[in-house]
CSV table of C-alpha atoms in Angstrom, one decimal:
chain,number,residue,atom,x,y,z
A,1,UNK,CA,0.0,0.0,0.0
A,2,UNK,CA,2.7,2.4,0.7
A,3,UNK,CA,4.4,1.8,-2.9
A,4,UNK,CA,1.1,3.0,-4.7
A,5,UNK,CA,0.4,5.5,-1.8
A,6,UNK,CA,4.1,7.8,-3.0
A,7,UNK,CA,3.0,6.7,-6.5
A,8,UNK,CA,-0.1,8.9,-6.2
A,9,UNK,CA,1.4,11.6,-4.6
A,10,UNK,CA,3.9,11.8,-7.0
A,11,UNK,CA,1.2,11.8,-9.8
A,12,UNK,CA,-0.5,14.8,-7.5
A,13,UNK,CA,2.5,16.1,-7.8
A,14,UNK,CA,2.8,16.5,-11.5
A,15,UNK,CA,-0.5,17.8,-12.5
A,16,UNK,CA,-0.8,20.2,-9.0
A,17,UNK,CA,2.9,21.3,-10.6
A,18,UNK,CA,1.2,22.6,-14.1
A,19,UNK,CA,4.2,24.3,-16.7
A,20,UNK,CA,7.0,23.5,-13.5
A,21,UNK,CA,9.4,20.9,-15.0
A,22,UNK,CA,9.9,18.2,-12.5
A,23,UNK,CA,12.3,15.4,-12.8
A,24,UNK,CA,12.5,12.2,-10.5
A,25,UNK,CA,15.5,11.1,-8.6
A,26,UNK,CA,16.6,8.0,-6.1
A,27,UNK,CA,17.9,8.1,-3.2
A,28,UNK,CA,20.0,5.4,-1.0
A,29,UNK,CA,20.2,5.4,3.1
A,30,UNK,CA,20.8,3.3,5.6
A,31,UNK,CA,18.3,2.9,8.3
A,32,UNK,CA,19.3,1.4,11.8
A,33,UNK,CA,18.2,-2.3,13.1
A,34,UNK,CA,15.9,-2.8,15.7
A,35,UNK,CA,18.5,-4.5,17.3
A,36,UNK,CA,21.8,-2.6,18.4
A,37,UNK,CA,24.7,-4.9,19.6
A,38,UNK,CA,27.0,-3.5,21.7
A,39,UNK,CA,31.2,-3.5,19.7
A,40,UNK,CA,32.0,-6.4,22.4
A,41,UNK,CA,29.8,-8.8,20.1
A,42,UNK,CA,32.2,-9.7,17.3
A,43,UNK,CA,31.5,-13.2,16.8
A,44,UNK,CA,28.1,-15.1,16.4
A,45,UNK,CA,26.7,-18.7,16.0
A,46,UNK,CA,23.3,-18.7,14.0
A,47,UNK,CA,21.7,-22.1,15.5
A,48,UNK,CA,18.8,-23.9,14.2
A,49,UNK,CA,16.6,-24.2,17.5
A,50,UNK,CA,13.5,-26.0,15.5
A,51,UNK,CA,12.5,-29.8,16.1
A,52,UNK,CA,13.6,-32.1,13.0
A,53,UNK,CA,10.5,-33.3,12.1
A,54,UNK,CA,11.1,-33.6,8.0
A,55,UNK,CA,7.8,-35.8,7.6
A,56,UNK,CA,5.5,-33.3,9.3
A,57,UNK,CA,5.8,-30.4,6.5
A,58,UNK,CA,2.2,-29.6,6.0
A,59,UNK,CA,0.2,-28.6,8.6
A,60,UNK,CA,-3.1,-27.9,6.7
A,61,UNK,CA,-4.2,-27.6,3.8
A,62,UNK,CA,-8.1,-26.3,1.8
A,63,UNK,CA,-9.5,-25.5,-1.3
A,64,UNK,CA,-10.9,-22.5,-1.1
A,65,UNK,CA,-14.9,-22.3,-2.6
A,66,UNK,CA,-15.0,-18.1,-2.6
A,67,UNK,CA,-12.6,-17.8,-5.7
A,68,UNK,CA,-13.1,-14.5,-7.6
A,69,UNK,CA,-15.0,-14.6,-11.3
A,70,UNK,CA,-12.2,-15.7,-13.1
A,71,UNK,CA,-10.2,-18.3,-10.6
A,72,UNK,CA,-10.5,-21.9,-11.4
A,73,UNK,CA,-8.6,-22.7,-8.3
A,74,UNK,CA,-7.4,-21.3,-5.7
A,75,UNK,CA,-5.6,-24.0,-2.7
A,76,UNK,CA,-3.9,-22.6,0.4
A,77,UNK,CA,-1.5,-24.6,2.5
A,78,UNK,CA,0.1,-24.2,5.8
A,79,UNK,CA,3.7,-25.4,6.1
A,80,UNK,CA,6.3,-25.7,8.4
A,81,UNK,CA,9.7,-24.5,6.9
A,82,UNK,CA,12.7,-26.4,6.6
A,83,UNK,CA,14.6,-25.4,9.3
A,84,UNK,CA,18.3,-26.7,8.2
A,85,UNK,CA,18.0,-24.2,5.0
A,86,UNK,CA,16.4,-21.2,6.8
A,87,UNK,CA,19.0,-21.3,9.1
A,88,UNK,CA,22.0,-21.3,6.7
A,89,UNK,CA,20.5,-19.1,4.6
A,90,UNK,CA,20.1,-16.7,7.9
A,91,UNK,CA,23.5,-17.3,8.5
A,92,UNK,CA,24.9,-16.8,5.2
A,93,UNK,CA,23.1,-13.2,4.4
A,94,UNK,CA,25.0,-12.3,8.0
A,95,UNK,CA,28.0,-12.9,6.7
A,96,UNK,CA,27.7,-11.3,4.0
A,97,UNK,CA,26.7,-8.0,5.4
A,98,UNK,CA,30.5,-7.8,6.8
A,99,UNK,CA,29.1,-6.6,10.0
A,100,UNK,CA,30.3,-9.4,12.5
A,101,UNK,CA,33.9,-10.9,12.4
A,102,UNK,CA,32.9,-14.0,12.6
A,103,UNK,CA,29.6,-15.8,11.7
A,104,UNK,CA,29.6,-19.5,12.7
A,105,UNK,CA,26.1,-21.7,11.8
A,106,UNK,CA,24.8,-25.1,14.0
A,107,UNK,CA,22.1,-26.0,11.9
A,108,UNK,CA,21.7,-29.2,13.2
A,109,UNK,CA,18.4,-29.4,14.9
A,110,UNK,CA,19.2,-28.5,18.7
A,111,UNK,CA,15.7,-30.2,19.5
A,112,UNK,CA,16.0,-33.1,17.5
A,113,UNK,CA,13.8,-35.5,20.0
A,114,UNK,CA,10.6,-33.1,19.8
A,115,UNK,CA,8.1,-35.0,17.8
A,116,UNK,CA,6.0,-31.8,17.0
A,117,UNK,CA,7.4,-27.8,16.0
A,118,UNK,CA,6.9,-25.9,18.7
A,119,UNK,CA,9.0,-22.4,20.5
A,120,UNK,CA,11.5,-23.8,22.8
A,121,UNK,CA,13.5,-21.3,24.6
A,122,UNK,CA,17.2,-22.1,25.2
A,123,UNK,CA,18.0,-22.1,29.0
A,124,UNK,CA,21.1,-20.2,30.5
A,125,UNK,CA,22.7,-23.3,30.6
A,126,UNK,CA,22.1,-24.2,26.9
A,127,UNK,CA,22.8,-21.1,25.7
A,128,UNK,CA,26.4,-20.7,27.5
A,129,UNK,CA,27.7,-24.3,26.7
A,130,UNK,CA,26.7,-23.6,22.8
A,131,UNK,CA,28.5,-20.2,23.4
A,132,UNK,CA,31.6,-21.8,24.7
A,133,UNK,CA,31.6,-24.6,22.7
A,134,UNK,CA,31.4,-22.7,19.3
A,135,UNK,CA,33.5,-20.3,20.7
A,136,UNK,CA,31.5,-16.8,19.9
A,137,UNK,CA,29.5,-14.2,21.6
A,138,UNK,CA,26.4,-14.7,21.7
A,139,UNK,CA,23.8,-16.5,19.6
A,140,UNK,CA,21.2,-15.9,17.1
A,141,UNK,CA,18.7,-18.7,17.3
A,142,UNK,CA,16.2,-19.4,14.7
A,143,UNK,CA,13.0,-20.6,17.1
A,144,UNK,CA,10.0,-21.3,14.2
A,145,UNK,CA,9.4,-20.7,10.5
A,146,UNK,CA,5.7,-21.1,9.2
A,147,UNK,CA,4.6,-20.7,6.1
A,148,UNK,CA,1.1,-19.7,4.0
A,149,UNK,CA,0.8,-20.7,0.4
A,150,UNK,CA,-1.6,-19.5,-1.7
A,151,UNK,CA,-1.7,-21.4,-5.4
A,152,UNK,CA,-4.2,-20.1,-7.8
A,153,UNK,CA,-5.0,-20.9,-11.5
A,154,UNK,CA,-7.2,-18.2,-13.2
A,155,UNK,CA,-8.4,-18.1,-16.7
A,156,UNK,CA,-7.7,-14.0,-18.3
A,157,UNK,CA,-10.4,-14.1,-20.9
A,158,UNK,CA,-9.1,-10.7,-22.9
A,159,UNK,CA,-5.7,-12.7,-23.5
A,160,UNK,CA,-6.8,-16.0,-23.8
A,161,UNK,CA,-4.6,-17.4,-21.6
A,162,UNK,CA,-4.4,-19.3,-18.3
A,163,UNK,CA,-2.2,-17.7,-15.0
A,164,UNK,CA,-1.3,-19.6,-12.5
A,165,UNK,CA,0.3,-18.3,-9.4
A,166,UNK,CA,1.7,-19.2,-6.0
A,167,UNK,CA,2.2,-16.5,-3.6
A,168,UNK,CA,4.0,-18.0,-0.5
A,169,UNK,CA,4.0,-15.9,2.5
A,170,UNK,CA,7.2,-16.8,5.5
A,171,UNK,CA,6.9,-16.0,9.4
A,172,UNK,CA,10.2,-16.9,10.9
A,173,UNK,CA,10.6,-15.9,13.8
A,174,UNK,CA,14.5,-15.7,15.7
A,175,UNK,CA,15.6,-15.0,19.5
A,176,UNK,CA,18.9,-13.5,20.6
A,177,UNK,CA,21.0,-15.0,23.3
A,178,UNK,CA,23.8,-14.0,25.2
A,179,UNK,CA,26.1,-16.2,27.8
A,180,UNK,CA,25.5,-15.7,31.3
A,181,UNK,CA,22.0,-14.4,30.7
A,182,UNK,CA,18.6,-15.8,32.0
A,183,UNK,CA,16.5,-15.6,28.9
A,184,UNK,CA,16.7,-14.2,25.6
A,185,UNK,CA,18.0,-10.5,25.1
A,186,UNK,CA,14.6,-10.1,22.8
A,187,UNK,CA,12.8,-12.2,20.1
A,188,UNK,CA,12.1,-10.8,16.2
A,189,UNK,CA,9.0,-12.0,14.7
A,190,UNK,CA,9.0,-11.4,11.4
A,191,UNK,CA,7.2,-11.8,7.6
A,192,UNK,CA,7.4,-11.6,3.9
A,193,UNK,CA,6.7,-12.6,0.7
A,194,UNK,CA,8.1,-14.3,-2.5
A,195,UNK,CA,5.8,-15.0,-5.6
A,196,UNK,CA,6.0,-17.5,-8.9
A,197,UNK,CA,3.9,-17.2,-11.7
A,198,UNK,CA,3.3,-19.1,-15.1
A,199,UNK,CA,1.2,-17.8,-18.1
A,200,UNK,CA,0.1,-20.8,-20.9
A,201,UNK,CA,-2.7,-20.9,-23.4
A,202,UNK,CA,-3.5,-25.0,-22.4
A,203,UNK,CA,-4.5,-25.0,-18.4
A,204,UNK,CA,-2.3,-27.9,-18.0
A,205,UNK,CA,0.8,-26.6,-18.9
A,206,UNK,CA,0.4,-24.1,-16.1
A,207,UNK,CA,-0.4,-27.1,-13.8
A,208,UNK,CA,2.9,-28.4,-15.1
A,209,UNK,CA,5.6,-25.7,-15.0
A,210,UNK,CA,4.1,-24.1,-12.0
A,211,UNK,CA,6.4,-24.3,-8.8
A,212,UNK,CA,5.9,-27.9,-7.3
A,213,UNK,CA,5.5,-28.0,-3.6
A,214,UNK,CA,9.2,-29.5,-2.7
A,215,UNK,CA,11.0,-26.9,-4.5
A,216,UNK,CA,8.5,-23.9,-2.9
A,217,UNK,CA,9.4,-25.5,0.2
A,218,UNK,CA,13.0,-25.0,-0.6
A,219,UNK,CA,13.4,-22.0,-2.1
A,220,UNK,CA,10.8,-20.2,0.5
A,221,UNK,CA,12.5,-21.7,3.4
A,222,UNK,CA,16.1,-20.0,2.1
A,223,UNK,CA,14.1,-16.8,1.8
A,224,UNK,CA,12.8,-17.0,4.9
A,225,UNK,CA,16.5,-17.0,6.2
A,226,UNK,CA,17.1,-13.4,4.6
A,227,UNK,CA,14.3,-12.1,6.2
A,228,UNK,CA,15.5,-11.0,9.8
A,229,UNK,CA,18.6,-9.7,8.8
A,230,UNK,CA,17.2,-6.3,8.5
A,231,UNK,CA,15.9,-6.5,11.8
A,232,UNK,CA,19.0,-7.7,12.8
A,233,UNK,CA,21.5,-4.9,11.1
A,234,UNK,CA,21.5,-1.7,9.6
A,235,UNK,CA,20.1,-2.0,6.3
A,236,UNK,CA,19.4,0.0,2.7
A,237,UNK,CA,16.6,1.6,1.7
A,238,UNK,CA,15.4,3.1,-1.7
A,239,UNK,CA,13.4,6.0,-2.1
A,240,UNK,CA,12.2,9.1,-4.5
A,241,UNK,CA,12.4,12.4,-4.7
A,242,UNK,CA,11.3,14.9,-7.0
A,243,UNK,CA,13.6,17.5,-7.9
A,244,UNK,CA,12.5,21.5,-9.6
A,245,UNK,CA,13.7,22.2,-12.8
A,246,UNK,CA,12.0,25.3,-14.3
A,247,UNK,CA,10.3,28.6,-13.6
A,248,UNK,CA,13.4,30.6,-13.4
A,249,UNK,CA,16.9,30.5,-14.8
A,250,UNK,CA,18.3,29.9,-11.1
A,251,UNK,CA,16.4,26.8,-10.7
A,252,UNK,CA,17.4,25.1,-14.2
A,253,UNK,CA,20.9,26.2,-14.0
A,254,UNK,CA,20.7,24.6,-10.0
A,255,UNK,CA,19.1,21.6,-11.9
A,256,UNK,CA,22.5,20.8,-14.1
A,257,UNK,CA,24.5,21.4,-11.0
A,258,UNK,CA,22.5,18.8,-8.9
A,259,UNK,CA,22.8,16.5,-12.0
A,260,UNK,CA,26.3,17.0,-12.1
A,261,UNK,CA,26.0,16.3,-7.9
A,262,UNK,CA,27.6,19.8,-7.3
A,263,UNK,CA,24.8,20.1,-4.1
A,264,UNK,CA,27.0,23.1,-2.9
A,265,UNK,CA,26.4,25.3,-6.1
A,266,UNK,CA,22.9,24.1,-6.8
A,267,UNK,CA,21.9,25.2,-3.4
A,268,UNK,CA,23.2,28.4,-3.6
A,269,UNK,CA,21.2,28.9,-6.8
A,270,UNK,CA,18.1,27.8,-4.9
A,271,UNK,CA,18.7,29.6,-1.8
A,272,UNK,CA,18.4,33.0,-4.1
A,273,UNK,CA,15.6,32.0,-5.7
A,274,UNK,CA,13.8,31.6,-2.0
A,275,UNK,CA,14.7,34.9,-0.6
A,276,UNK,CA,13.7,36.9,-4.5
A,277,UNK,CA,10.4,34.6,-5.2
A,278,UNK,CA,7.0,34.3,-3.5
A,279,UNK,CA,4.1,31.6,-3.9
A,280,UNK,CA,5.0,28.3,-5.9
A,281,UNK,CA,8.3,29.5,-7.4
A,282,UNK,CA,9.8,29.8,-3.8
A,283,UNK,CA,8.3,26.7,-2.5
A,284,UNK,CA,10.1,25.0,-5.0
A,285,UNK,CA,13.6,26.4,-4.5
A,286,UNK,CA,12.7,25.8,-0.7
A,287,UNK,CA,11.7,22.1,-1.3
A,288,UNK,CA,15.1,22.2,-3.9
A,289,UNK,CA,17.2,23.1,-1.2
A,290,UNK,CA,15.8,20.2,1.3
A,291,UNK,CA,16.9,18.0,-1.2
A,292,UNK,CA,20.3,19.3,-1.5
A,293,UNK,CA,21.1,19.2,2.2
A,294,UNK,CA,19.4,15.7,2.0
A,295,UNK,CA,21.8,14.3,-0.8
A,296,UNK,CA,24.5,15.1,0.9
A,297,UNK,CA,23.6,13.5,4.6
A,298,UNK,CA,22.8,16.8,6.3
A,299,UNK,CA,19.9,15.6,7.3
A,300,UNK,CA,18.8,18.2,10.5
A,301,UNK,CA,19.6,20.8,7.8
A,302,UNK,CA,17.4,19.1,5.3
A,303,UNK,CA,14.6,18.9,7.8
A,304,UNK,CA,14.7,22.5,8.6
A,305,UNK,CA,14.2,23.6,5.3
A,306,UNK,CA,11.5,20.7,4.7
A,307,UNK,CA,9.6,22.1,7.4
A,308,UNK,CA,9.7,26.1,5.3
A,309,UNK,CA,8.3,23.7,2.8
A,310,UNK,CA,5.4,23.4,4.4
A,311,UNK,CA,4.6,25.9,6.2
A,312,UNK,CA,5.0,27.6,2.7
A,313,UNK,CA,2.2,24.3,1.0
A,314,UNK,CA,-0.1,24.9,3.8
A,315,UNK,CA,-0.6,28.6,3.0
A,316,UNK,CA,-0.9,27.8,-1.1
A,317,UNK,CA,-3.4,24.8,-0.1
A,318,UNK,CA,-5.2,27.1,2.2
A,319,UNK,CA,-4.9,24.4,4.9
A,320,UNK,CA,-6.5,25.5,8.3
A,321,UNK,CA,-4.7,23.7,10.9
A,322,UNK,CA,-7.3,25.0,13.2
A,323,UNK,CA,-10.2,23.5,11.5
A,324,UNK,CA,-10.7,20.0,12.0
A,325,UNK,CA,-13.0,19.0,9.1
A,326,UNK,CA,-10.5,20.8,6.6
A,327,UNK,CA,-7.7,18.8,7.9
A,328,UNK,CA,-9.6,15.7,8.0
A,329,UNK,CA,-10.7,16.3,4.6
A,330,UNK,CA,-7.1,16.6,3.2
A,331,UNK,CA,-6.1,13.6,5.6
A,332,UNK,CA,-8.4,11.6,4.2
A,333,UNK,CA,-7.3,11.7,0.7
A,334,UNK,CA,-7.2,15.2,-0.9
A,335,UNK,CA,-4.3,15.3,-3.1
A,336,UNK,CA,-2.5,18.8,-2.7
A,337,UNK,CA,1.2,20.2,-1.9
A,338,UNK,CA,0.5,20.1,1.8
A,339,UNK,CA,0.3,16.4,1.8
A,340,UNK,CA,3.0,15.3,0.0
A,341,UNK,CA,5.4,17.7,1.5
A,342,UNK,CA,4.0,16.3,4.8
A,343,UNK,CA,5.3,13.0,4.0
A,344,UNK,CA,8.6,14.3,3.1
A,345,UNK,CA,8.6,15.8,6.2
A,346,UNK,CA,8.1,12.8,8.2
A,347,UNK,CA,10.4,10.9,6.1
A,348,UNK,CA,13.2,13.1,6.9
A,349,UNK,CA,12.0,13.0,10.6
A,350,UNK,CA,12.3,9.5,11.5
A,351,UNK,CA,16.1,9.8,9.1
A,352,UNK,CA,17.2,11.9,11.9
A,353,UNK,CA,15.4,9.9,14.6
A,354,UNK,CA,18.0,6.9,13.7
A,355,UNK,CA,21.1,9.1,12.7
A,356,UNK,CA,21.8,8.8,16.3
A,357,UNK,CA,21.3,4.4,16.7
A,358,UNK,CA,23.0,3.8,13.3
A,359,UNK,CA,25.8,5.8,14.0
A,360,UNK,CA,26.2,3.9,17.1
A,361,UNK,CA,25.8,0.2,15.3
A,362,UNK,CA,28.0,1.3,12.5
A,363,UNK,CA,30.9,1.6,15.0
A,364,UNK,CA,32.2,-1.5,15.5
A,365,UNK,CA,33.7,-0.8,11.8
A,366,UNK,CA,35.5,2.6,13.0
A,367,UNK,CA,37.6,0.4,15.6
């Protein structure tokens, strides 16, 4: 929902913008982890704390009678994961996030006598001896991966064709452990997705080539391995912005400067433009230079001038901060400057909000 919600307000964007030339940009950060580990934890074991219960992979399973017009089929199943693959696939996108020194994996199943998955917290005891015997840290256990499958066949009448689809959807579901400790230091629930589809004009050749069960199990359950790690670690995140190209020679000469990533020139351009302009033109420059100080990680500076963004939207939206039924009406959906500098805002906010705990987990590499 969030992906279509930015799409809309960049398409607001654009026809609110009228003969203003806009042109989109990406953006890279890194966000912190849930998690912070002090710098004394260098080395950890990833063990696999699940029951080996191989034969006891499906848990349920229905057909599904409220398909929509079109569905032939539609089956969902309830797995258990394989544990032995999450848990080297867990341990393998660790290490190759560089962020630990060492990154040892037990995937042998610690609980190999349980006859039936269930949560087992390791004890103090447990959790020290596996500490001192694999000589690290601390551990990283994985305690339960479930899965939801959803395999559909549907018949697309304009095309002619059949699609089927499986839509597989992981819960695993880790607990951190250090030596010496009663109890875990905190558990991460967790959940994605992964998808497979296959188009054909003959209904059983999408039966056919569709993803069979064993290999969904398989490739879902090393998946499900990579989905912790950013709760577990600082992480990358991909985002757009929209950057002011026209109304004024200032703002397309700062355009070829921000192209050419010479932030400090652009923004001076911009800056001028704010102070000599009024209305749209200097929202723009303001919103221009936000961007700048963004681009180049001065983020409190970037929030400052975000926040002239909109005090400057608010008065061209004619947004009443005062009235409640005008600002529930834009809340609820009405498109205008306001709102989508409003989310920039907020972006930006929660960016500073973890400057201070990334800067802190990104230490250990400074020593």
């Amino acid at each position: 929902m969030t992906k279509y919600f930015h799409y809309l307000l960049g398409t607001a964007l654009l026809l609110l913008s009228g003969c203003q030339s806009i042109e989109q940009l990406s953006i890279d950060y890194m966000l912190p982890a849930e998690v912070s580990f002090p710098t004394t934890l260098k080395r950890v074991a990833v063990v696999n704390n699940m029951p080996n219960v191989p034969d006891n992979k499906l848990i349920a399973g229905e057909e599904e009678k409220n398909k929509s017009a079109h569905e032939m089929t539609r089956l969902t199943n309830y797995y258990n994961g394989n544990a032995a693959i999450t848990t080297e696939a867990l341990a393998e996108a660790l290490a190759a996030e560089n962020y630990f020194e060492e990154v040892v994996i037990c995937d042998s199943a610690l609980r190999s006598r349980d006859i039936t998955p269930r949560e087992s917290t390791l004890t103090q005891e447990e959790a020290s001896e596996l500490v001192q015997d694999l000589n690290v840290d601390f551990l990283i256990a994985l305690e339960n991966v479930q899965m939801r499958s959803i395999r559909k066949i549907s018949y697309m009448p304009a095309w002619g064709v059949f699609h089927g689809t499986v839509d597989v959807k992981v819960y695993p579901t880790v607990k951190i452990y250090l030596p010496n400790r009663k109890g875990p230091m905190t558990t991460i629930n967790t959940n994605d997705s992964i998808f497979w589809e296959e188009i054909e004009n003959k209904e059983a050749l999408v039966r056919t080539r569709l993803i069979g069960e064993e290999e969904m199990l398989k490739q879902a359950s090393g998946f499900a391995g990579t989905v912790p790690v950013k709760h577990l670690l600082p992480y990358w995140k991909s985002s757009n912005r929209y950057l002011f190209s026209g109304g004024s020679v200032n703002m397309r000469d700062g355009a070829v400067y921000a192209k050419e990533e010479n932030w400090t020139e652009a923004i001076k351009l911009w800056q001028q433009t704010y102070q000599t302009k009024k209305g749209k033109t200097k929202m723009y420059a303001a919103y221009n230079t936000a961007l700048g100080y963004e681009m180049q990680d001065s983020i409190n500076t970037a929030l400052e001038w975000a926040v002239k963004v909109q005090n400057i939207a608010r008065e061209i939206s004619k947004i009443d901060l005062n009235d409640k039924e005008n600002t529930k009406s834009v809340q609820g959906g009405n498109l205008s400057y306001y709102i989508f500098i409003s989310q920039y805002v907020e972006e930006l906010q929660k960016r500073e909000e973890g400057m201070a705990r990334l800067n802190m987990q990104m230490s250990r590499f400074d020593e």
